[in-house]
Structure formats: structure tokens, C-alpha cells
Amino acid sequence: MAQKATIYKVELSVSDMDRHYYETHKLTVAKHPSETDERMMVRILAFALNAHEQLEMTKGLSTDDEPDIWQKSLGGELELWVALGLPSEKIIRQSCGKAGKVIVYSYGGRTAEMWWDKLKGSTTRFDNLEVVNFSEKDTAELAKLASRSMKLQVNIQDGEVMVSLDEGMAYVAPTKWK
């Protein structure tokens, strides 16, 4: 019998001083059976970094033709496509053709660096692509905060991110690769 997703309830308060965005989002996050706490927390962090009233989590890992997070205009146009991990050049190319802006949040330490070294030359033609990397240390700290019911406070200032929960805190310093 197939395993079912684990449901996480997240109250996400975002204070983004860089974008002047201050809002609380109530999220129901379905964690796929093959998804790690680290990846789920990176997904929540990516949501916080791009928080907007029309931003949505998608089916993610269970579909190949959808990003992890997207934002559609009121007319249904795909404005923002957010992917996590180390997507192939083909997926990046297709994503850039579908959405006004594409952001890839990579993580995984040396593996992510090798992925980017291999791909960066072929991504120069995509003006609507942004690639941001999280260090292995930062994502490991984020994973420690994961619990089934979370009240997360995310503060963003000068590109630095502080994620806090009653039980702890993690600092994340995203590195913009493209």
C-alpha cells in the first residue's frame, strides 16, 4: 500500500524588510513520503522569501510538470515558478518558457556546487532565471525546526534570513548564483 503524505500545519509570519512585506500565512503543507524534513523546510523558506497573497504551494514532488511553489496572476498567467533542488537543464528551460520569472533554490553542499558548475554556462540565455543556493549547514539547522504544527517567524533583512520557532532559531544566508 502506498504511503500517504504527512500533513503539517504552519503559521508563517513573514517580516521582509527588503521588500516591505509583512504578513501572516496559514499553510497546510503536505510532506511527500520521500521528502525529507530539510527539503520541506527549504520549501517553507522559499515560500517566505517570495511571500505574496497569490503565492501557492503546488503538488510538488508528486507531479513533474509543476514547480514546488507558483504565483499566478488574476488572469491565470504564471508569474513566478519556484523550484527546489537540482533540476535538469531541460526542466529549467521549460520553466523559463512557461513563467515570467523562475527561481531555483538549490541546496546540498558540494553536490549543488557541482550541479551549478555543470549548468551555469547553459543558463546565461535565460534573463528570467534566478538561482539561489543555501549552504548545507543552514539547511541542516532549518530541518531541526520541523514539527507537525509550527508557528514560524521569518525575518528578512539585507538578504539575511532568520527563522525562529519557540523551540529554536536558524540563520540562513542565501547565496545568489545567478
Short mmCIF file of N, CA and C in Angstrom, two decimals:
data_model
loop_
_atom_site.label_atom_id
_atom_site.label_comp_id
_atom_site.label_asym_id
_atom_site.label_seq_id
_atom_site.Cartn_x
_atom_site.Cartn_y
_atom_site.Cartn_z
N MET A 1 0.84 -1.18 0.00
CA MET A 1 0.00 0.00 0.00
C MET A 1 0.89 1.25 0.00
N ALA A 2 0.51 2.22 -0.81
CA ALA A 2 1.31 3.45 -0.92
C ALA A 2 1.19 4.28 0.35
N GLN A 3 2.31 4.87 0.73
CA GLN A 3 2.30 5.75 1.89
C GLN A 3 1.62 7.06 1.53
N LYS A 4 0.99 7.66 2.50
CA LYS A 4 0.32 8.94 2.28
C LYS A 4 1.21 10.07 2.77
N ALA A 5 0.92 11.26 2.26
CA ALA A 5 1.65 12.45 2.69
C ALA A 5 1.34 12.73 4.16
N THR A 6 2.30 13.31 4.85
CA THR A 6 2.12 13.74 6.23
C THR A 6 1.75 15.23 6.19
N ILE A 7 0.72 15.60 6.89
CA ILE A 7 0.24 16.98 6.86
C ILE A 7 0.87 17.78 8.00
N TYR A 8 1.39 18.94 7.64
CA TYR A 8 1.98 19.88 8.60
C TYR A 8 1.16 21.16 8.55
N LYS A 9 0.85 21.70 9.70
CA LYS A 9 0.13 22.98 9.81
C LYS A 9 1.17 24.04 10.18
N VAL A 10 1.23 25.07 9.37
CA VAL A 10 2.26 26.10 9.57
C VAL A 10 1.60 27.47 9.60
N GLU A 11 1.87 28.20 10.67
CA GLU A 11 1.52 29.62 10.71
C GLU A 11 2.82 30.36 10.45
N LEU A 12 2.90 30.97 9.29
CA LEU A 12 4.15 31.58 8.83
C LEU A 12 4.01 33.10 8.85
N SER A 13 4.72 33.73 9.78
CA SER A 13 4.72 35.20 9.85
C SER A 13 5.98 35.70 9.18
N VAL A 14 5.79 36.49 8.13
CA VAL A 14 6.92 36.98 7.33
C VAL A 14 7.08 38.48 7.57
N SER A 15 8.29 38.86 7.97
CA SER A 15 8.67 40.27 8.08
C SER A 15 9.85 40.48 7.15
N ASP A 16 9.54 40.92 5.94
CA ASP A 16 10.57 41.11 4.92
C ASP A 16 10.86 42.60 4.78
N MET A 17 11.91 43.05 5.47
CA MET A 17 12.28 44.45 5.44
C MET A 17 12.82 44.86 4.07
N ASP A 18 13.36 43.91 3.32
CA ASP A 18 13.90 44.21 1.99
C ASP A 18 12.79 44.55 1.00
N ARG A 19 11.66 43.87 1.09
CA ARG A 19 10.54 44.10 0.16
C ARG A 19 9.38 44.86 0.81
N HIS A 20 9.50 45.19 2.08
CA HIS A 20 8.44 45.85 2.85
C HIS A 20 7.16 45.02 2.80
N TYR A 21 7.31 43.74 3.11
CA TYR A 21 6.18 42.82 3.11
C TYR A 21 6.04 42.24 4.52
N TYR A 22 4.87 42.43 5.12
CA TYR A 22 4.64 41.97 6.49
C TYR A 22 3.27 41.30 6.54
N GLU A 23 3.26 39.99 6.64
CA GLU A 23 2.00 39.26 6.56
C GLU A 23 2.14 37.90 7.26
N THR A 24 1.01 37.35 7.68
CA THR A 24 0.98 36.01 8.24
C THR A 24 0.19 35.12 7.31
N HIS A 25 0.76 33.96 6.99
CA HIS A 25 0.13 32.98 6.10
C HIS A 25 -0.14 31.71 6.89
N LYS A 26 -1.33 31.17 6.74
CA LYS A 26 -1.65 29.88 7.33
C LYS A 26 -1.52 28.84 6.22
N LEU A 27 -0.55 27.95 6.35
CA LEU A 27 -0.26 26.97 5.32
C LEU A 27 -0.55 25.56 5.81
N THR A 28 -1.07 24.76 4.91
CA THR A 28 -1.19 23.33 5.13
C THR A 28 -0.19 22.71 4.17
N VAL A 29 0.86 22.12 4.70
CA VAL A 29 1.94 21.59 3.88
C VAL A 29 1.87 20.06 3.90
N ALA A 30 1.74 19.49 2.72
CA ALA A 30 1.73 18.04 2.59
C ALA A 30 3.16 17.59 2.32
N LYS A 31 3.72 16.83 3.25
CA LYS A 31 5.08 16.34 3.09
C LYS A 31 5.02 14.96 2.43
N HIS A 32 5.51 14.89 1.21
CA HIS A 32 5.53 13.65 0.43
C HIS A 32 6.33 12.60 1.21
N PRO A 33 5.95 11.31 1.12
CA PRO A 33 6.69 10.27 1.85
C PRO A 33 8.19 10.23 1.56
N SER A 34 8.59 10.63 0.35
CA SER A 34 10.01 10.62 0.02
C SER A 34 10.72 11.93 0.36
N GLU A 35 9.98 12.91 0.85
CA GLU A 35 10.55 14.23 1.14
C GLU A 35 11.15 14.25 2.55
N THR A 36 12.32 14.85 2.66
CA THR A 36 12.98 14.97 3.96
C THR A 36 12.48 16.22 4.69
N ASP A 37 12.72 16.28 6.00
CA ASP A 37 12.40 17.50 6.75
C ASP A 37 13.16 18.68 6.18
N GLU A 38 14.41 18.43 5.77
CA GLU A 38 15.24 19.50 5.21
C GLU A 38 14.57 20.11 3.97
N ARG A 39 14.12 19.27 3.05
CA ARG A 39 13.51 19.77 1.82
C ARG A 39 12.20 20.50 2.13
N MET A 40 11.41 19.96 3.03
CA MET A 40 10.15 20.61 3.38
C MET A 40 10.40 21.99 3.98
N MET A 41 11.39 22.10 4.84
CA MET A 41 11.70 23.39 5.45
C MET A 41 12.28 24.37 4.43
N VAL A 42 13.04 23.87 3.47
CA VAL A 42 13.53 24.73 2.38
C VAL A 42 12.34 25.24 1.57
N ARG A 43 11.34 24.38 1.37
CA ARG A 43 10.13 24.78 0.64
C ARG A 43 9.40 25.89 1.39
N ILE A 44 9.28 25.76 2.69
CA ILE A 44 8.63 26.80 3.50
C ILE A 44 9.44 28.08 3.46
N LEU A 45 10.76 27.96 3.55
CA LEU A 45 11.62 29.14 3.47
C LEU A 45 11.48 29.82 2.11
N ALA A 46 11.45 29.04 1.03
CA ALA A 46 11.28 29.61 -0.32
C ALA A 46 9.95 30.34 -0.40
N PHE A 47 8.92 29.79 0.23
CA PHE A 47 7.62 30.47 0.26
C PHE A 47 7.77 31.82 0.97
N ALA A 48 8.44 31.83 2.11
CA ALA A 48 8.62 33.07 2.88
C ALA A 48 9.40 34.11 2.08
N LEU A 49 10.44 33.67 1.38
CA LEU A 49 11.28 34.60 0.61
C LEU A 49 10.53 35.25 -0.55
N ASN A 50 9.46 34.61 -1.00
CA ASN A 50 8.68 35.13 -2.13
C ASN A 50 7.24 35.42 -1.74
N ALA A 51 6.97 35.50 -0.45
CA ALA A 51 5.61 35.62 0.06
C ALA A 51 4.82 36.71 -0.68
N HIS A 52 3.60 36.34 -1.04
CA HIS A 52 2.69 37.21 -1.77
C HIS A 52 1.30 36.62 -1.56
N GLU A 53 0.28 37.44 -1.63
CA GLU A 53 -1.07 36.93 -1.38
C GLU A 53 -1.52 35.89 -2.41
N GLN A 54 -0.90 35.86 -3.60
CA GLN A 54 -1.29 34.88 -4.62
C GLN A 54 -0.29 33.72 -4.75
N LEU A 55 0.70 33.68 -3.88
CA LEU A 55 1.68 32.59 -3.92
C LEU A 55 1.05 31.32 -3.36
N GLU A 56 1.30 30.18 -4.02
CA GLU A 56 0.71 28.91 -3.60
C GLU A 56 1.71 27.78 -3.64
N MET A 57 1.56 26.86 -2.69
CA MET A 57 2.29 25.60 -2.76
C MET A 57 1.55 24.74 -3.78
N THR A 58 2.28 23.92 -4.53
CA THR A 58 1.65 23.05 -5.52
C THR A 58 1.77 21.60 -5.05
N LYS A 59 1.45 20.68 -5.93
CA LYS A 59 1.58 19.26 -5.59
C LYS A 59 3.04 18.84 -5.49
N GLY A 60 3.94 19.67 -6.05
CA GLY A 60 5.38 19.47 -5.87
C GLY A 60 5.90 18.14 -6.36
N LEU A 61 6.44 17.35 -5.45
CA LEU A 61 7.10 16.08 -5.79
C LEU A 61 6.19 15.09 -6.51
N SER A 62 4.89 15.21 -6.33
CA SER A 62 4.00 14.21 -6.93
C SER A 62 3.67 14.51 -8.39
N THR A 63 4.13 15.65 -8.93
CA THR A 63 3.92 15.94 -10.35
C THR A 63 5.20 16.45 -10.97
N ASP A 64 5.40 16.13 -12.25
CA ASP A 64 6.62 16.55 -12.94
C ASP A 64 6.46 17.90 -13.63
N ASP A 65 5.22 18.28 -13.94
CA ASP A 65 5.02 19.50 -14.74
C ASP A 65 4.63 20.71 -13.91
N GLU A 66 4.80 20.63 -12.60
CA GLU A 66 4.52 21.77 -11.73
C GLU A 66 5.74 22.06 -10.87
N PRO A 67 5.92 23.33 -10.53
CA PRO A 67 7.01 23.66 -9.59
C PRO A 67 6.59 23.31 -8.17
N ASP A 68 7.44 23.62 -7.23
CA ASP A 68 7.09 23.42 -5.82
C ASP A 68 6.16 24.52 -5.33
N ILE A 69 6.37 25.72 -5.88
CA ILE A 69 5.59 26.89 -5.50
C ILE A 69 5.36 27.70 -6.76
N TRP A 70 4.18 28.30 -6.88
CA TRP A 70 3.97 29.20 -8.01
C TRP A 70 3.07 30.35 -7.62
N GLN A 71 3.11 31.36 -8.48
CA GLN A 71 2.25 32.52 -8.31
C GLN A 71 1.64 32.81 -9.67
N LYS A 72 0.33 32.85 -9.69
CA LYS A 72 -0.38 33.14 -10.93
C LYS A 72 -1.07 34.50 -10.80
N SER A 73 -1.18 35.20 -11.93
CA SER A 73 -1.89 36.48 -11.95
C SER A 73 -3.38 36.19 -11.85
N LEU A 74 -4.17 37.22 -11.65
CA LEU A 74 -5.61 37.05 -11.58
C LEU A 74 -6.16 36.52 -12.90
N GLY A 75 -5.44 36.79 -13.99
CA GLY A 75 -5.85 36.30 -15.31
C GLY A 75 -5.38 34.88 -15.59
N GLY A 76 -4.64 34.27 -14.66
CA GLY A 76 -4.19 32.89 -14.81
C GLY A 76 -2.80 32.72 -15.39
N GLU A 77 -2.12 33.84 -15.75
CA GLU A 77 -0.75 33.73 -16.26
C GLU A 77 0.19 33.34 -15.14
N LEU A 78 1.17 32.53 -15.47
CA LEU A 78 2.15 32.06 -14.49
C LEU A 78 3.23 33.14 -14.34
N GLU A 79 3.19 33.84 -13.21
CA GLU A 79 4.13 34.94 -12.96
C GLU A 79 5.44 34.45 -12.36
N LEU A 80 5.35 33.50 -11.42
CA LEU A 80 6.54 33.04 -10.70
C LEU A 80 6.51 31.52 -10.59
N TRP A 81 7.66 30.92 -10.90
CA TRP A 81 7.84 29.46 -10.82
C TRP A 81 9.01 29.25 -9.87
N VAL A 82 8.78 28.57 -8.75
CA VAL A 82 9.83 28.32 -7.77
C VAL A 82 10.10 26.82 -7.70
N ALA A 83 11.33 26.45 -8.00
CA ALA A 83 11.74 25.04 -7.96
C ALA A 83 12.81 24.86 -6.90
N LEU A 84 12.81 23.68 -6.27
CA LEU A 84 13.80 23.36 -5.25
C LEU A 84 14.72 22.26 -5.74
N GLY A 85 15.94 22.25 -5.21
CA GLY A 85 16.86 21.16 -5.51
C GLY A 85 17.74 21.44 -6.70
N LEU A 86 17.94 20.41 -7.52
CA LEU A 86 18.89 20.47 -8.62
C LEU A 86 18.20 20.03 -9.92
N PRO A 87 17.33 20.89 -10.47
CA PRO A 87 16.61 20.50 -11.68
C PRO A 87 17.55 20.40 -12.89
N SER A 88 17.13 19.60 -13.86
CA SER A 88 17.92 19.44 -15.09
C SER A 88 17.82 20.69 -15.95
N GLU A 89 18.74 20.80 -16.91
CA GLU A 89 18.71 21.93 -17.83
C GLU A 89 17.38 21.96 -18.59
N LYS A 90 16.87 20.80 -18.96
CA LYS A 90 15.61 20.70 -19.70
C LYS A 90 14.46 21.29 -18.87
N ILE A 91 14.40 20.95 -17.60
CA ILE A 91 13.33 21.46 -16.74
C ILE A 91 13.47 22.97 -16.56
N ILE A 92 14.69 23.46 -16.41
CA ILE A 92 14.91 24.90 -16.28
C ILE A 92 14.46 25.61 -17.55
N ARG A 93 14.84 25.08 -18.71
CA ARG A 93 14.46 25.67 -20.00
C ARG A 93 12.94 25.72 -20.13
N GLN A 94 12.27 24.62 -19.83
CA GLN A 94 10.81 24.57 -19.92
C GLN A 94 10.16 25.55 -18.95
N SER A 95 10.68 25.63 -17.74
CA SER A 95 10.15 26.52 -16.72
C SER A 95 10.27 27.98 -17.16
N CYS A 96 11.43 28.33 -17.71
CA CYS A 96 11.66 29.71 -18.16
C CYS A 96 10.74 30.08 -19.32
N GLY A 97 10.31 29.09 -20.09
CA GLY A 97 9.37 29.34 -21.17
C GLY A 97 7.94 29.49 -20.69
N LYS A 98 7.63 28.93 -19.53
CA LYS A 98 6.26 28.95 -19.01
C LYS A 98 5.95 30.14 -18.11
N ALA A 99 6.96 30.64 -17.40
CA ALA A 99 6.71 31.65 -16.36
C ALA A 99 7.48 32.94 -16.62
N GLY A 100 6.94 34.02 -16.10
CA GLY A 100 7.60 35.31 -16.22
C GLY A 100 8.93 35.36 -15.47
N LYS A 101 8.98 34.69 -14.32
CA LYS A 101 10.19 34.63 -13.51
C LYS A 101 10.33 33.23 -12.93
N VAL A 102 11.56 32.72 -12.94
CA VAL A 102 11.84 31.39 -12.40
C VAL A 102 12.94 31.53 -11.36
N ILE A 103 12.71 30.95 -10.18
CA ILE A 103 13.74 30.95 -9.13
C ILE A 103 14.00 29.49 -8.75
N VAL A 104 15.26 29.10 -8.79
CA VAL A 104 15.67 27.77 -8.34
C VAL A 104 16.42 27.94 -7.03
N TYR A 105 15.94 27.28 -5.99
CA TYR A 105 16.63 27.27 -4.71
C TYR A 105 17.35 25.93 -4.60
N SER A 106 18.67 25.99 -4.72
CA SER A 106 19.46 24.75 -4.63
C SER A 106 20.02 24.61 -3.22
N TYR A 107 20.30 23.38 -2.86
CA TYR A 107 20.91 23.08 -1.57
C TYR A 107 21.55 21.71 -1.70
N GLY A 108 22.41 21.36 -0.76
CA GLY A 108 23.04 20.04 -0.82
C GLY A 108 24.55 20.10 -0.82
N GLY A 109 25.12 21.27 -0.50
CA GLY A 109 26.58 21.36 -0.37
C GLY A 109 27.32 21.16 -1.67
N ARG A 110 28.31 20.28 -1.64
CA ARG A 110 29.19 20.05 -2.79
C ARG A 110 28.41 19.56 -4.02
N THR A 111 27.38 18.76 -3.81
CA THR A 111 26.56 18.26 -4.92
C THR A 111 25.92 19.43 -5.66
N ALA A 112 25.41 20.41 -4.93
CA ALA A 112 24.80 21.59 -5.54
C ALA A 112 25.85 22.40 -6.30
N GLU A 113 27.04 22.52 -5.75
CA GLU A 113 28.11 23.26 -6.43
C GLU A 113 28.48 22.59 -7.75
N MET A 114 28.58 21.26 -7.74
CA MET A 114 28.91 20.53 -8.96
C MET A 114 27.78 20.67 -9.99
N TRP A 115 26.53 20.62 -9.55
CA TRP A 115 25.38 20.81 -10.43
C TRP A 115 25.45 22.18 -11.10
N TRP A 116 25.73 23.22 -10.31
CA TRP A 116 25.76 24.58 -10.86
C TRP A 116 26.95 24.76 -11.81
N ASP A 117 28.12 24.23 -11.48
CA ASP A 117 29.27 24.31 -12.37
C ASP A 117 28.95 23.73 -13.73
N LYS A 118 28.20 22.64 -13.73
CA LYS A 118 27.84 21.96 -14.98
C LYS A 118 26.80 22.75 -15.78
N LEU A 119 25.87 23.42 -15.08
CA LEU A 119 24.75 24.08 -15.74
C LEU A 119 24.90 25.56 -16.03
N LYS A 120 25.75 26.26 -15.29
CA LYS A 120 25.72 27.72 -15.37
C LYS A 120 25.97 28.28 -16.76
N GLY A 121 26.82 27.65 -17.55
CA GLY A 121 27.08 28.14 -18.90
C GLY A 121 25.86 28.08 -19.80
N SER A 122 25.03 27.08 -19.61
CA SER A 122 23.85 26.92 -20.48
C SER A 122 22.65 27.74 -20.00
N THR A 123 22.76 28.42 -18.86
CA THR A 123 21.62 29.19 -18.35
C THR A 123 21.76 30.69 -18.61
N THR A 124 22.86 31.11 -19.22
CA THR A 124 23.08 32.55 -19.43
C THR A 124 22.01 33.18 -20.32
N ARG A 125 21.39 32.40 -21.18
CA ARG A 125 20.38 32.96 -22.10
C ARG A 125 19.04 33.22 -21.43
N PHE A 126 18.85 32.75 -20.22
CA PHE A 126 17.57 32.92 -19.54
C PHE A 126 17.61 34.16 -18.65
N ASP A 127 17.04 35.25 -19.14
CA ASP A 127 17.03 36.50 -18.38
C ASP A 127 16.05 36.45 -17.21
N ASN A 128 15.09 35.53 -17.27
CA ASN A 128 14.09 35.44 -16.22
C ASN A 128 14.41 34.38 -15.16
N LEU A 129 15.66 33.91 -15.17
CA LEU A 129 16.08 32.87 -14.22
C LEU A 129 16.96 33.44 -13.11
N GLU A 130 16.65 33.01 -11.89
CA GLU A 130 17.47 33.35 -10.72
C GLU A 130 17.80 32.04 -10.02
N VAL A 131 19.06 31.88 -9.62
CA VAL A 131 19.48 30.67 -8.90
C VAL A 131 20.07 31.11 -7.56
N VAL A 132 19.51 30.56 -6.49
CA VAL A 132 19.93 30.91 -5.14
C VAL A 132 20.31 29.61 -4.43
N ASN A 133 21.43 29.63 -3.72
CA ASN A 133 21.88 28.43 -3.02
C ASN A 133 21.85 28.64 -1.51
N PHE A 134 21.46 27.57 -0.81
CA PHE A 134 21.51 27.55 0.65
C PHE A 134 22.61 26.58 1.05
N SER A 135 23.41 26.95 2.03
CA SER A 135 24.50 26.08 2.47
C SER A 135 23.95 24.86 3.21
N GLU A 136 24.74 23.82 3.19
CA GLU A 136 24.37 22.56 3.86
C GLU A 136 24.15 22.79 5.36
N LYS A 137 24.98 23.60 5.95
CA LYS A 137 24.88 23.90 7.38
C LYS A 137 23.56 24.61 7.68
N ASP A 138 23.21 25.59 6.85
CA ASP A 138 21.97 26.35 7.06
C ASP A 138 20.73 25.47 6.94
N THR A 139 20.69 24.61 5.92
CA THR A 139 19.50 23.77 5.72
C THR A 139 19.40 22.68 6.79
N ALA A 140 20.54 22.23 7.30
CA ALA A 140 20.52 21.25 8.39
C ALA A 140 19.92 21.88 9.65
N GLU A 141 20.26 23.13 9.90
CA GLU A 141 19.69 23.85 11.05
C GLU A 141 18.19 24.05 10.88
N LEU A 142 17.77 24.37 9.66
CA LEU A 142 16.34 24.52 9.38
C LEU A 142 15.59 23.22 9.65
N ALA A 143 16.15 22.11 9.21
CA ALA A 143 15.50 20.80 9.36
C ALA A 143 15.22 20.48 10.82
N LYS A 144 16.08 20.94 11.71
CA LYS A 144 15.90 20.68 13.14
C LYS A 144 14.65 21.36 13.71
N LEU A 145 14.16 22.39 13.01
CA LEU A 145 12.98 23.12 13.49
C LEU A 145 11.66 22.44 13.12
N ALA A 146 11.70 21.48 12.22
CA ALA A 146 10.48 20.87 11.69
C ALA A 146 9.66 20.16 12.77
N SER A 147 8.35 20.47 12.76
CA SER A 147 7.40 19.74 13.61
C SER A 147 6.03 19.83 12.94
N ARG A 148 5.12 18.97 13.35
CA ARG A 148 3.82 18.86 12.67
C ARG A 148 2.98 20.12 12.77
N SER A 149 3.19 20.90 13.80
CA SER A 149 2.47 22.16 13.96
C SER A 149 3.51 23.23 14.31
N MET A 150 3.64 24.22 13.43
CA MET A 150 4.70 25.22 13.62
C MET A 150 4.15 26.64 13.53
N LYS A 151 4.66 27.49 14.41
CA LYS A 151 4.43 28.92 14.31
C LYS A 151 5.80 29.52 14.02
N LEU A 152 6.06 29.71 12.74
CA LEU A 152 7.37 30.21 12.31
C LEU A 152 7.34 31.72 12.12
N GLN A 153 8.40 32.36 12.56
CA GLN A 153 8.60 33.78 12.31
C GLN A 153 9.83 33.88 11.41
N VAL A 154 9.67 34.47 10.23
CA VAL A 154 10.78 34.63 9.30
C VAL A 154 11.05 36.12 9.14
N ASN A 155 12.25 36.53 9.52
CA ASN A 155 12.68 37.92 9.37
C ASN A 155 13.74 37.98 8.28
N ILE A 156 13.53 38.87 7.32
CA ILE A 156 14.45 39.03 6.21
C ILE A 156 14.91 40.48 6.18
N GLN A 157 16.23 40.65 6.23
CA GLN A 157 16.79 42.00 6.16
C GLN A 157 18.17 41.93 5.55
N ASP A 158 18.42 42.78 4.56
CA ASP A 158 19.70 42.85 3.86
C ASP A 158 20.12 41.48 3.32
N GLY A 159 19.15 40.70 2.84
CA GLY A 159 19.45 39.40 2.26
C GLY A 159 19.70 38.29 3.26
N GLU A 160 19.75 38.62 4.54
CA GLU A 160 19.94 37.62 5.59
C GLU A 160 18.58 37.19 6.11
N VAL A 161 18.48 35.92 6.49
CA VAL A 161 17.20 35.37 6.93
C VAL A 161 17.34 34.74 8.31
N MET A 162 16.40 35.08 9.19
CA MET A 162 16.35 34.45 10.50
C MET A 162 14.99 33.76 10.61
N VAL A 163 15.03 32.46 10.87
CA VAL A 163 13.81 31.67 11.03
C VAL A 163 13.74 31.27 12.49
N SER A 164 12.66 31.65 13.16
CA SER A 164 12.56 31.31 14.58
C SER A 164 11.24 30.62 14.87
N LEU A 165 11.34 29.76 15.86
CA LEU A 165 10.24 28.95 16.35
C LEU A 165 10.42 28.94 17.85
N ASP A 166 9.38 28.67 18.59
CA ASP A 166 9.53 28.65 20.06
C ASP A 166 10.74 27.82 20.50
N GLU A 167 10.93 26.68 19.85
CA GLU A 167 11.99 25.74 20.27
C GLU A 167 13.39 26.10 19.77
N GLY A 168 13.50 27.01 18.82
CA GLY A 168 14.83 27.31 18.32
C GLY A 168 14.85 28.34 17.22
N MET A 169 16.04 28.49 16.65
CA MET A 169 16.26 29.52 15.66
C MET A 169 17.31 29.04 14.66
N ALA A 170 17.16 29.48 13.41
CA ALA A 170 18.14 29.17 12.38
C ALA A 170 18.41 30.42 11.57
N TYR A 171 19.67 30.63 11.26
CA TYR A 171 20.06 31.75 10.40
C TYR A 171 20.43 31.18 9.04
N VAL A 172 19.93 31.83 8.00
CA VAL A 172 20.20 31.37 6.65
C VAL A 172 20.76 32.54 5.85
N ALA A 173 21.87 32.28 5.16
CA ALA A 173 22.48 33.31 4.31
C ALA A 173 22.43 32.82 2.86
N PRO A 174 21.35 33.14 2.14
CA PRO A 174 21.25 32.70 0.75
C PRO A 174 22.37 33.31 -0.11
N THR A 175 22.90 32.51 -1.02
CA THR A 175 23.94 32.97 -1.95
C THR A 175 23.33 32.99 -3.34
N LYS A 176 23.34 34.17 -3.95
CA LYS A 176 22.77 34.30 -5.30
C LYS A 176 23.82 33.88 -6.31
N TRP A 177 23.52 32.81 -7.07
CA TRP A 177 24.44 32.31 -8.08
C TRP A 177 24.14 32.91 -9.45
N LYS A 178 22.90 33.24 -9.71
CA LYS A 178 22.51 33.91 -10.97
C LYS A 178 21.34 34.80 -10.70
#
